[in-house]
Short mmCIF file of C-alpha atoms in Angstrom, two decimals:
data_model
loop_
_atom_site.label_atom_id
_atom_site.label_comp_id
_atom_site.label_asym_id
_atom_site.label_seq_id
_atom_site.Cartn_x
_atom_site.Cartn_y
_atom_site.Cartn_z
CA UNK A 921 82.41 30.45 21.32
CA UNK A 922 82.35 26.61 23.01
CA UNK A 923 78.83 25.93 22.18
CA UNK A 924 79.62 23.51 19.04
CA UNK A 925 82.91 21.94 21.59
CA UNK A 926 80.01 21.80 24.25
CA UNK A 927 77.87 19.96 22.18
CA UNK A 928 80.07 17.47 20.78
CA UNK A 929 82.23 16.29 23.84
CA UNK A 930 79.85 16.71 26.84
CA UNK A 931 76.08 17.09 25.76
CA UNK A 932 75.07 15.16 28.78
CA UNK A 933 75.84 18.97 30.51
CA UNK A 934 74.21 20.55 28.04
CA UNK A 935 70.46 18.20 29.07
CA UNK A 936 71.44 18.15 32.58
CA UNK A 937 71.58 22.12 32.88
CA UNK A 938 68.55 22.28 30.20
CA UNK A 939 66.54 19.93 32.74
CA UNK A 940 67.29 21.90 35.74
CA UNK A 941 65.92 24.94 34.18
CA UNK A 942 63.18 23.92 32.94
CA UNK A 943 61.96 21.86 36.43
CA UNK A 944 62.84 25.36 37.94
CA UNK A 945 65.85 24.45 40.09
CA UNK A 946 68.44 27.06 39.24
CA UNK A 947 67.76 30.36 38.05
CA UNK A 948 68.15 32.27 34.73
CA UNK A 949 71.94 33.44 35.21
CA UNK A 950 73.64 30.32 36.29
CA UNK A 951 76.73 28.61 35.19
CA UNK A 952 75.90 24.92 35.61
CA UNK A 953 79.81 23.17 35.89
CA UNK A 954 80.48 19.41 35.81
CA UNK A 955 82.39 18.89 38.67
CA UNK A 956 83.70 15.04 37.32
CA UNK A 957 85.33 16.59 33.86
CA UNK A 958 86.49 19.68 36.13
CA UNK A 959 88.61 16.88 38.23
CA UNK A 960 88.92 15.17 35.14
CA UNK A 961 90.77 17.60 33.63
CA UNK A 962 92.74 18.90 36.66
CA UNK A 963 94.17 14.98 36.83
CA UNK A 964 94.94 15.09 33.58
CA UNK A 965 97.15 18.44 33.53
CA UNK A 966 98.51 17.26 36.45
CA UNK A 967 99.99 14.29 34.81
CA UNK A 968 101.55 15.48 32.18
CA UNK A 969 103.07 18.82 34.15
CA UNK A 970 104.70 15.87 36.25
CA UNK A 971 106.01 14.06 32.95
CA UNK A 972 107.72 17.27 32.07
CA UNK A 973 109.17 17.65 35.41
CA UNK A 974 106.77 21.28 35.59
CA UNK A 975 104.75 21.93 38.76
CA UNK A 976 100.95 23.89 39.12
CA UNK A 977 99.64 26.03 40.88
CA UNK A 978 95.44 25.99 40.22
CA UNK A 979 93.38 29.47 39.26
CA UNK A 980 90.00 29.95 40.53
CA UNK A 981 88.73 33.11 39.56
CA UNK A 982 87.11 32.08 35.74
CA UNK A 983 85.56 28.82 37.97
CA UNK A 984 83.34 31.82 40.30
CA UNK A 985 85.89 31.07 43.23
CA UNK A 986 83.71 27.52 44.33
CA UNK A 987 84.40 25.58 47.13
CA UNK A 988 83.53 22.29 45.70
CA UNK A 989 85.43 22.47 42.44
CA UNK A 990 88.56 23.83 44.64
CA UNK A 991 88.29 20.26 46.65
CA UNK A 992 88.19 18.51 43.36
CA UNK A 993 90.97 20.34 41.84
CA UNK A 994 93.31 20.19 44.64
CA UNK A 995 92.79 16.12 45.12
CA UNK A 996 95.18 16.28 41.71
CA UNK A 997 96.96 20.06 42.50
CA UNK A 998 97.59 20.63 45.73
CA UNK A 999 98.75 24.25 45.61
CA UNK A 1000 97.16 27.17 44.18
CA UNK A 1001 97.49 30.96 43.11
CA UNK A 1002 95.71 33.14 44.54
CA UNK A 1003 94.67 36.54 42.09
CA UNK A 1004 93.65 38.33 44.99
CA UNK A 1005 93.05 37.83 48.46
CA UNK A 1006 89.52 37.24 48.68
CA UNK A 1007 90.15 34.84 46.22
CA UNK A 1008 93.13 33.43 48.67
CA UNK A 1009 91.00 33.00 51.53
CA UNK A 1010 88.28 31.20 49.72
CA UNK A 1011 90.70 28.64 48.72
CA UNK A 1012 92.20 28.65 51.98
CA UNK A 1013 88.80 28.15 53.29
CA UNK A 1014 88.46 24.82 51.08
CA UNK A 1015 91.76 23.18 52.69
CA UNK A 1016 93.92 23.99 48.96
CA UNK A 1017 97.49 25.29 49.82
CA UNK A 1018 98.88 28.50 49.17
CA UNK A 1019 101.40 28.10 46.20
CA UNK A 1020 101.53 31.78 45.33
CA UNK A 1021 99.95 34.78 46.73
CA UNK A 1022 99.82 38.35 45.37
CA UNK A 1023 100.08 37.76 41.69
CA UNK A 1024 97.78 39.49 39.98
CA UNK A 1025 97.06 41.34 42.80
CA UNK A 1026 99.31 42.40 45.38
CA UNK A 1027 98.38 41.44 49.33
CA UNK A 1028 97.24 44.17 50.93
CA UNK A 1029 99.54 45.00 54.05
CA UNK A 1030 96.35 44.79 56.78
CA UNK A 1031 95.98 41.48 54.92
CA UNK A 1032 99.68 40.38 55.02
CA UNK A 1033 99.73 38.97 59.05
CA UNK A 1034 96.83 36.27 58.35
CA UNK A 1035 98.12 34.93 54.82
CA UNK A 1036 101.45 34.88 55.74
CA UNK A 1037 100.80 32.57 58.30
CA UNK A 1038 99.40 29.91 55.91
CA UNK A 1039 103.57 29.61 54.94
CA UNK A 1040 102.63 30.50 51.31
CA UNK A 1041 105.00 28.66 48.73
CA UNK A 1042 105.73 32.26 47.40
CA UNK A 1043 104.36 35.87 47.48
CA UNK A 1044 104.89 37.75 44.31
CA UNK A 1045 106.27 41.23 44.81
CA UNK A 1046 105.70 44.21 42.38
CA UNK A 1047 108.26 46.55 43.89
CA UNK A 1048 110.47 46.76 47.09
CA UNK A 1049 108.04 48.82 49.36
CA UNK A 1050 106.05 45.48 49.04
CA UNK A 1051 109.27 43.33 49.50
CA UNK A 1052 109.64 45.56 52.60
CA UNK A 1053 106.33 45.01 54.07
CA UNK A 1054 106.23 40.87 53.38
CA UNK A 1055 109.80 40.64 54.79
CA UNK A 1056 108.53 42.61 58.47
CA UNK A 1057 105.74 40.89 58.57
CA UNK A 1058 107.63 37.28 57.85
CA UNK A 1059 109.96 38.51 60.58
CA UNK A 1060 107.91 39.23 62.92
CA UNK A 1061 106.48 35.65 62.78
CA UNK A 1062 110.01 34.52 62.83
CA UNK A 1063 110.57 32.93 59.29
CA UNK A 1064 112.07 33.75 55.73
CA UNK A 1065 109.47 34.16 52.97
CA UNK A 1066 110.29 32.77 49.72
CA UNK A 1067 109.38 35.65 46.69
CA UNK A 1068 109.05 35.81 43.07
CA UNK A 1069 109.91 39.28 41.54
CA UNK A 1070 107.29 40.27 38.80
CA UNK A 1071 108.48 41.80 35.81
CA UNK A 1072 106.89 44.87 34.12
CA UNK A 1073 105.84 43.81 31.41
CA UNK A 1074 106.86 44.51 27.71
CA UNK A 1075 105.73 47.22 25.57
CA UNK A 1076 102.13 46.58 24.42
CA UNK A 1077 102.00 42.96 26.10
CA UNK A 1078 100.14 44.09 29.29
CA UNK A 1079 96.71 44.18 29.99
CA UNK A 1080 95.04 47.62 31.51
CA UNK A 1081 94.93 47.52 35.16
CA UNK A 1082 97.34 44.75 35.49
CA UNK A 1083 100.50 47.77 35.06
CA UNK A 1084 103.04 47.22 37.47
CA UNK A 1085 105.97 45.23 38.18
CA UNK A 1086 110.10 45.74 38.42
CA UNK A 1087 111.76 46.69 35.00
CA UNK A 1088 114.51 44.61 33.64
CA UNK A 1089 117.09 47.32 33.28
CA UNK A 1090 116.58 48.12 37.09
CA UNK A 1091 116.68 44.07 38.27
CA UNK A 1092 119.75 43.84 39.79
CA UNK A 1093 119.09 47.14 42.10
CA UNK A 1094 116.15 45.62 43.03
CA UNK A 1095 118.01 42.07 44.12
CA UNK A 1096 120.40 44.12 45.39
CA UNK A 1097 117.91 45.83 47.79
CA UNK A 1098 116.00 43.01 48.49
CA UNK A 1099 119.12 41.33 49.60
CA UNK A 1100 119.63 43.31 52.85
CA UNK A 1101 115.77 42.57 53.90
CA UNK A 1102 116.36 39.84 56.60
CA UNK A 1103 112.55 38.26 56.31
CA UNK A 1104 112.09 37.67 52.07
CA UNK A 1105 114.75 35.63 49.73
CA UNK A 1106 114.37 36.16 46.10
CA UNK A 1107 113.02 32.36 44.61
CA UNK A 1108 112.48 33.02 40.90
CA UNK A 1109 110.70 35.22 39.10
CA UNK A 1110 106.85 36.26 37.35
CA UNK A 1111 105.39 38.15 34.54
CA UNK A 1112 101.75 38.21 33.09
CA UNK A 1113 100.41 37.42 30.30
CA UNK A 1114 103.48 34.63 29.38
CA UNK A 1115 101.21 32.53 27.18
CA UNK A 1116 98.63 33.69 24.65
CA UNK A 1117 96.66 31.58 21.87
CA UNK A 1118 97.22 32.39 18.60
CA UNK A 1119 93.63 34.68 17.40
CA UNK A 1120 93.56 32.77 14.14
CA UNK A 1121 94.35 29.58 15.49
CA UNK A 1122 94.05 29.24 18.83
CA UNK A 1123 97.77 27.95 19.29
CA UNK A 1124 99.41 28.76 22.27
CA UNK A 1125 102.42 30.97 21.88
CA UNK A 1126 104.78 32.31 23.95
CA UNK A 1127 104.57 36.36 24.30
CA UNK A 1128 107.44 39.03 24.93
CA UNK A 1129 107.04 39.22 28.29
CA UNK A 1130 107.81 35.05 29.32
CA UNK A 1131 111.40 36.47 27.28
CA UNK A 1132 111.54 38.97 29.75
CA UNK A 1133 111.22 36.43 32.73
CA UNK A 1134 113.91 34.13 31.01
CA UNK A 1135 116.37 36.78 30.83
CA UNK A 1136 115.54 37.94 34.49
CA UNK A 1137 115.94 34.62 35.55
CA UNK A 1138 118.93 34.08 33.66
CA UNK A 1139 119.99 37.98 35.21
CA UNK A 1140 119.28 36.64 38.96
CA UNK A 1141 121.57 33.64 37.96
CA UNK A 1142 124.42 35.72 37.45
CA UNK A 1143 124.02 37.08 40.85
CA UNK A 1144 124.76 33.88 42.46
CA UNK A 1145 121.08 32.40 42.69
CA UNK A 1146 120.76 28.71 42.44
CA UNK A 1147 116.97 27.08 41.09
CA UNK A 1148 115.00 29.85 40.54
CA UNK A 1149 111.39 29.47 39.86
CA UNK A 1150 109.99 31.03 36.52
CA UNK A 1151 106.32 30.62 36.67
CA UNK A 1152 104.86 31.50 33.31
CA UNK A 1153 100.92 31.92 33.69
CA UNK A 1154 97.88 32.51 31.36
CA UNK A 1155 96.97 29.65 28.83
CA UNK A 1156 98.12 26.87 30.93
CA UNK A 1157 96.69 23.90 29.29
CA UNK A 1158 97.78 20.39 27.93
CA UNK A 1159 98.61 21.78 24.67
CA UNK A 1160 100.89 24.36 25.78
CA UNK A 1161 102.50 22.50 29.15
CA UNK A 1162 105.56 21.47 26.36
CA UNK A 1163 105.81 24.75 25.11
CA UNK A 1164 106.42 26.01 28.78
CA UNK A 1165 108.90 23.05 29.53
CA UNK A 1166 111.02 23.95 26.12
CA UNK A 1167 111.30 27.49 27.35
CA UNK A 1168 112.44 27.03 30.71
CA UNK A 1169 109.35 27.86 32.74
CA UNK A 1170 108.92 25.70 36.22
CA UNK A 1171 105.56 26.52 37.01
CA UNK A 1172 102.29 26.86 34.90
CA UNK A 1173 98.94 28.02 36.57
CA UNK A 1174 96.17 26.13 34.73
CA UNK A 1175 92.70 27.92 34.46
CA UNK A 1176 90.83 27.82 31.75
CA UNK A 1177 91.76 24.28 30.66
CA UNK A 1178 90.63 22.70 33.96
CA UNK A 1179 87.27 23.46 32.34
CA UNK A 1180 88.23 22.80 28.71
CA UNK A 1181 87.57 26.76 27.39
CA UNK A 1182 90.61 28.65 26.53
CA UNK A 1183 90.84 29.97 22.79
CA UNK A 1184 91.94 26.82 21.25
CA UNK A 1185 89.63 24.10 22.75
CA UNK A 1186 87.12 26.47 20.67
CA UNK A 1187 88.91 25.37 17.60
CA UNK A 1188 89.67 22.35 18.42
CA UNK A 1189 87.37 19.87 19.59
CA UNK A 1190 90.02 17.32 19.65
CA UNK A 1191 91.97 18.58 22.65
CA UNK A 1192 92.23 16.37 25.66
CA UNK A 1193 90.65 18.85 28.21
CA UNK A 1194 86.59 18.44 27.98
CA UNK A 1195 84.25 21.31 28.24
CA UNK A 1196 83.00 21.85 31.36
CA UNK A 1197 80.27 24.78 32.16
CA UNK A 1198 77.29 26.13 30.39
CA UNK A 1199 75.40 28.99 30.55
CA UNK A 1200 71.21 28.93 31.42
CA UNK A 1201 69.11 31.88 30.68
CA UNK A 1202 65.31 32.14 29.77
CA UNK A 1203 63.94 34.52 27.31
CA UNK A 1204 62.34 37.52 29.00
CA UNK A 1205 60.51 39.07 26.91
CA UNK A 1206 60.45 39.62 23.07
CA UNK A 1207 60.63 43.16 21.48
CA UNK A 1208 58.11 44.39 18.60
CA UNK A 1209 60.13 43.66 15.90
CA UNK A 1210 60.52 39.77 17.43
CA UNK A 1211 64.07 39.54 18.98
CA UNK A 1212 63.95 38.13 22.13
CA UNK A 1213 66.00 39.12 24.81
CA UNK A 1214 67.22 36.79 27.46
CA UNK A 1215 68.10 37.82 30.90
CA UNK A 1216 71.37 38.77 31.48
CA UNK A 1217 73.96 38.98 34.56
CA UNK A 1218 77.00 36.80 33.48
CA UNK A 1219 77.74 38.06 30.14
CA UNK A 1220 81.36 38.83 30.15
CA UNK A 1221 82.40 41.21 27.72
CA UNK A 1222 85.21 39.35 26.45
CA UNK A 1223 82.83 36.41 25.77
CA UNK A 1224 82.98 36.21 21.76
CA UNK A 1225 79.46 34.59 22.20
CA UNK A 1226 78.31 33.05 18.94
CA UNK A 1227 74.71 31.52 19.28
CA UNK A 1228 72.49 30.38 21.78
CA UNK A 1229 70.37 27.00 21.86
CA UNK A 1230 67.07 26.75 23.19
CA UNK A 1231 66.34 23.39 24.04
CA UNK A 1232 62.67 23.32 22.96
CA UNK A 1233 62.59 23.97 19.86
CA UNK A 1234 66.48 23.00 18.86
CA UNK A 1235 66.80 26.26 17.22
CA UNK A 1236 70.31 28.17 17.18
CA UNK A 1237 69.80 31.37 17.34
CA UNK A 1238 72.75 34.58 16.87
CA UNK A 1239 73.62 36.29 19.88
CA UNK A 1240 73.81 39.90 18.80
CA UNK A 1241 76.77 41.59 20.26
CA UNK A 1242 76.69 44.47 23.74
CA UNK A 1243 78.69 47.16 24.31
CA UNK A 1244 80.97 46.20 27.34
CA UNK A 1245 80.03 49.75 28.75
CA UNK A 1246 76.77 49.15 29.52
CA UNK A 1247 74.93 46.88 31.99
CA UNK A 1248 73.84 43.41 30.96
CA UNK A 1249 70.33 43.07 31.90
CA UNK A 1250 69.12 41.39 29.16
CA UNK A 1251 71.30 39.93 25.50
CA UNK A 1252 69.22 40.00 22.55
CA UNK A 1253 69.10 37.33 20.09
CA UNK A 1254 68.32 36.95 16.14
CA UNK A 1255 65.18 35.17 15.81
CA UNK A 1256 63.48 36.34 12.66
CA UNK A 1257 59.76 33.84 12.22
CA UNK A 1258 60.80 32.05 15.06
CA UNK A 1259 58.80 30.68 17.85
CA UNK A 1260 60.14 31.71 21.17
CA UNK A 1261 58.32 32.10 24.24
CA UNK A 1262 58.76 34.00 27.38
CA UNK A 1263 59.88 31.43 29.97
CA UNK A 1264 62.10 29.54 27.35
CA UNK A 1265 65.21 28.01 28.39
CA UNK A 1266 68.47 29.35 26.24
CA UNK A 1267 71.65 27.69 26.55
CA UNK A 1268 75.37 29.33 25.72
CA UNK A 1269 78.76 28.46 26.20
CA UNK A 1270 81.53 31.55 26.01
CA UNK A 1271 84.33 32.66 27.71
CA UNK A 1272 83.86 33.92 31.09
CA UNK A 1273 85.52 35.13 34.46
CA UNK A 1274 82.43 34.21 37.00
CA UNK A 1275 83.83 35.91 39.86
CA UNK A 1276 83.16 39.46 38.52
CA UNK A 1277 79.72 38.24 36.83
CA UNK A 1278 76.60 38.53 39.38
CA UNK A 1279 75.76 34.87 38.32
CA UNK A 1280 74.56 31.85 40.29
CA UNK A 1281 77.15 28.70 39.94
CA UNK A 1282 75.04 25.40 39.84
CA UNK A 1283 77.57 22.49 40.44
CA UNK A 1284 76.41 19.32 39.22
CA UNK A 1285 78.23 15.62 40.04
CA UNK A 1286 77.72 12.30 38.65
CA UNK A 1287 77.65 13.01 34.97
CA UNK A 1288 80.50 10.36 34.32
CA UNK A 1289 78.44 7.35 35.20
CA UNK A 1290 75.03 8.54 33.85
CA UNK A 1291 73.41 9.54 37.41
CA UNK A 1292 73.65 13.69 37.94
CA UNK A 1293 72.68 15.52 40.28
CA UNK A 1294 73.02 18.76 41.86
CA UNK A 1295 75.12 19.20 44.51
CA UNK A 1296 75.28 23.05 45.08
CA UNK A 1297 74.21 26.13 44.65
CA UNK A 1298 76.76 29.18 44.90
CA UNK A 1299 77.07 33.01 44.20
CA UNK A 1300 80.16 34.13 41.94
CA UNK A 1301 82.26 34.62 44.94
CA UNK A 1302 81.88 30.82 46.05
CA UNK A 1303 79.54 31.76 48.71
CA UNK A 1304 76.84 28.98 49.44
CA UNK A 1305 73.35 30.05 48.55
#
C-alpha cells in the first residue's frame, strides 16, 4: 500500500532496515520506524493544529505503543489519548500527559484510582454507570473530573466491537443525570470514526457520526454549557486538520500521519507527512510450484499489501492476499522464474496497528543527517527487548 510513497520520500529507511537484516540485527517480523520523520511529522501537525487554533492529543497504538517514539512525539504534543489502559500507562510510563482516557476503550473501574490520579485532561464516558464510577472515584480524591460524552454512533458508521456510546435522542437525560454527580462535569463531547478517507481517493471526509457530535455539542449548548470540547478522531492528518477546524471540531488525535500512512499519503506522495516504518521479513521457504513464503507475525488484515521488495535482487514481487481468519505464519508471494532464496530479505510497507501484531519494533535515529543507527529494540506492546 506505501511501498511506492516509501520508496520515493524516505528510501534511506528502506537501506537502513534492508542492512539491518541482512547483518542479522533485527529479526524477520520487525517494523523498523524512523524516529527523526516520526518527530518530524508530529512538529509539523503540531504547527498547523496551532495555526487553526485546534489542539492534539497523540495515538500510539498503530506506532506498537514505543517508549521512544512517545518521547519524540510529546517534545511537539504534549498530551495524548489513551485507547486503552495498557496503552495509558505505557505513555504514562514515558512522561506524555494524559489528554484523554477511556476512548476507545472505557477505564476499567479497578483501573480508575491510579489513572485518575494522573489529573487526566478528560475521561470519555460511554454511559452514566461509567459517569458514576469516574465521578466516586474523582471524589474520593477530592477533585472534579472533566468528561466528554461519546456518542453512539450513526447507523452503519461504527466499527464492530467499538458499539457503545449515549444516543442523541436520550442526550439531555443523560446531562441531566450527570448533572447531580458531584465528582464529573460534562466538557464536550466524542464520537468514533469522525474522519474517513475517501476509498477512491484517499480524501479525508467528514462521516455521519462528527454530525452527530456537532449537534450534541450544539444540544449541550442549549443546556447552558459554555466551550465545549468536540474532539473528532480517526484520520487526523495535515490534510484534513482544516476540514476539522471548518466543522467545529477542537481537538484532532493524529495517528497515522505522525508516520505518514493513512489512506491518502498512499495516493499521494506529495503530502507533507513522510513515511515512516517498514516492514522486514525473510523468505522461509519456497513451495513446489516456486512461491515463496515469507515469515509472517505482523500482517494486519486490513493491510491492502501490494508487493514486496527484496533488496537483492530488486525484484517486486505480488503479495498474494490471507484470509484474516487464519493465523499469519507465513504470506506467500508471486514469484514465477524468479530467483529467491531462503534467508532473503523482503521489504513491505502497509497499513498496520503493531500493538495487536506479535512483531518486533526496531527504532532507528539519525537518518536526517546521513548517520543511523539503532537505538532500540521493542515488542508490540513497547516493552524493551
Amino acid at each position: 500500500m506505501f511501498l511506492d510513497s516509501l520508496l520515493t520520500r524516505n528510501p534511506e529507511l528502506v537501506d537502513a532496515a534492508a542492512d539491518l537484516h541482512r547483518q542479522g540485527v533485527i529479526p524477520p517480523d520487525t517494523y523498523v520506524m524512523d524516529l527523526d520523520a516520526i518527530e518530524s511529522n508530529a512538529a509539523l501537525l503540531a504547527a498547523e493544529a496551532d495555526r487553526l487554533g485546534l489542539a492534539l492529543w497523540f495515538v500510539v497504538k498503530q506506532l506498537g505503543r514505543n517508549p521512544e517514539l512517545i518521547r519524540a512525539i510529546a517534545r511537539h504534543i504534549p498530551k495524548y489519548a489513551a485507547i486503552d489502559a495498557p496503552e495509558a500507562r505505557t505513555l504514562h510510563a514515558a512522561g506524555a500527559r494524559a489528554g484523554n482516557l477511556g476512548h476507545l476503550v472505557q477505564i476499567p473501574r479497578r483501573s480508575l484510582p491510579e489513572m485518575l490520579a494522573w489529573r487526566p485532561e478528560t475521561v470519555t464516558v460511554f454511559d452514566i454507570d461509567n459517569a458514576r464510577a469516574v465521578s466516586d472515584e474523582a471524589r474520593a480524591q477530592g477533585f472534579v473530573q472533566d468528561v466528554l460524552v461519546r456518542l453512539e454512533g450513526a447507523e452503519g458508521a461504527v466499527y464492530p466491537g467499538q458499539e457503545g456510546g449515549v444516543p442523541l435522542g436520550a442526550l439531555d437525560d443523560f446531562a441531566a443525570a450527570v448533572e447531580q454527580l458531584p465528582g464529573v462535569r460534562i466538557a464536550g463531547v466524542t464520537a468514533f470514526p469522525c474522519v474517513l478517507c475517501d476509498p477512491a481517493t484517499g480524501t479525508p471526509r467528514p462521516t455521519a457520526n462528527f454530525e452527530l457530535a456537532v449537534k450534541a455539542r450544539e444540544l449541550l449548548t442549549s443546556r447552558g454549557y459554555e466551550s465545549l470540547k468536540l474532539s473528532a478522531p480517526s484520520a487526523t492528518s495535515m490534510a484534513s486538520l482544516p476540514l476539522l477546524a471548518e466543522h467545529g471540531a477542537t481537538h484532532g488525535e493524529p495517528g497515522h500521519s505522525l508516520t505518514g500512512t493513512t489512506p491518502l499519503h498512499a495516493r499521494d506522495a506529495g503530502q507533507p507527512e513522510k513515511p515512516a516504518y517498514v516492514y522486514v521479513t525473510e523468505v522461509a521457504h519456497t513451495l513446489a510450484d516456486g512461491r515463496p513464503a515469507v515469515f509472517g507475525g505482523g500482517f494486519y488484515p486490513r493491510a491492502h499489501i501490494g508487493s514486496a521488495l527484496l533488496p537483492r535482487t530488486g525484484r517486486r514481487l505480488a503479495v498474494q492476499d490471507a484470509p484474516a481468519e487464519n493465523i499469519d505464519y507465513y504470506r506467500l508471494l508471486d514469484a514465477p522464474g524468479s530467483a529467491v532464496a531462503a534467508g532473503d530479505t523482503a521489504l513491505l510497507a502497509f497499513r498496520t496497528q503493531i500493538f495487536v501484531t506479535r512483531s518486533t519494533v526496531a527504532v532507528v535515529a539519525g537518518l536526517s543527517s546521513g548517520s543511523p543507527r539503532l537505538t532500540g529494540l521493542y515488542d508490540a506492546q513497547g516493552r524493551a527487548l
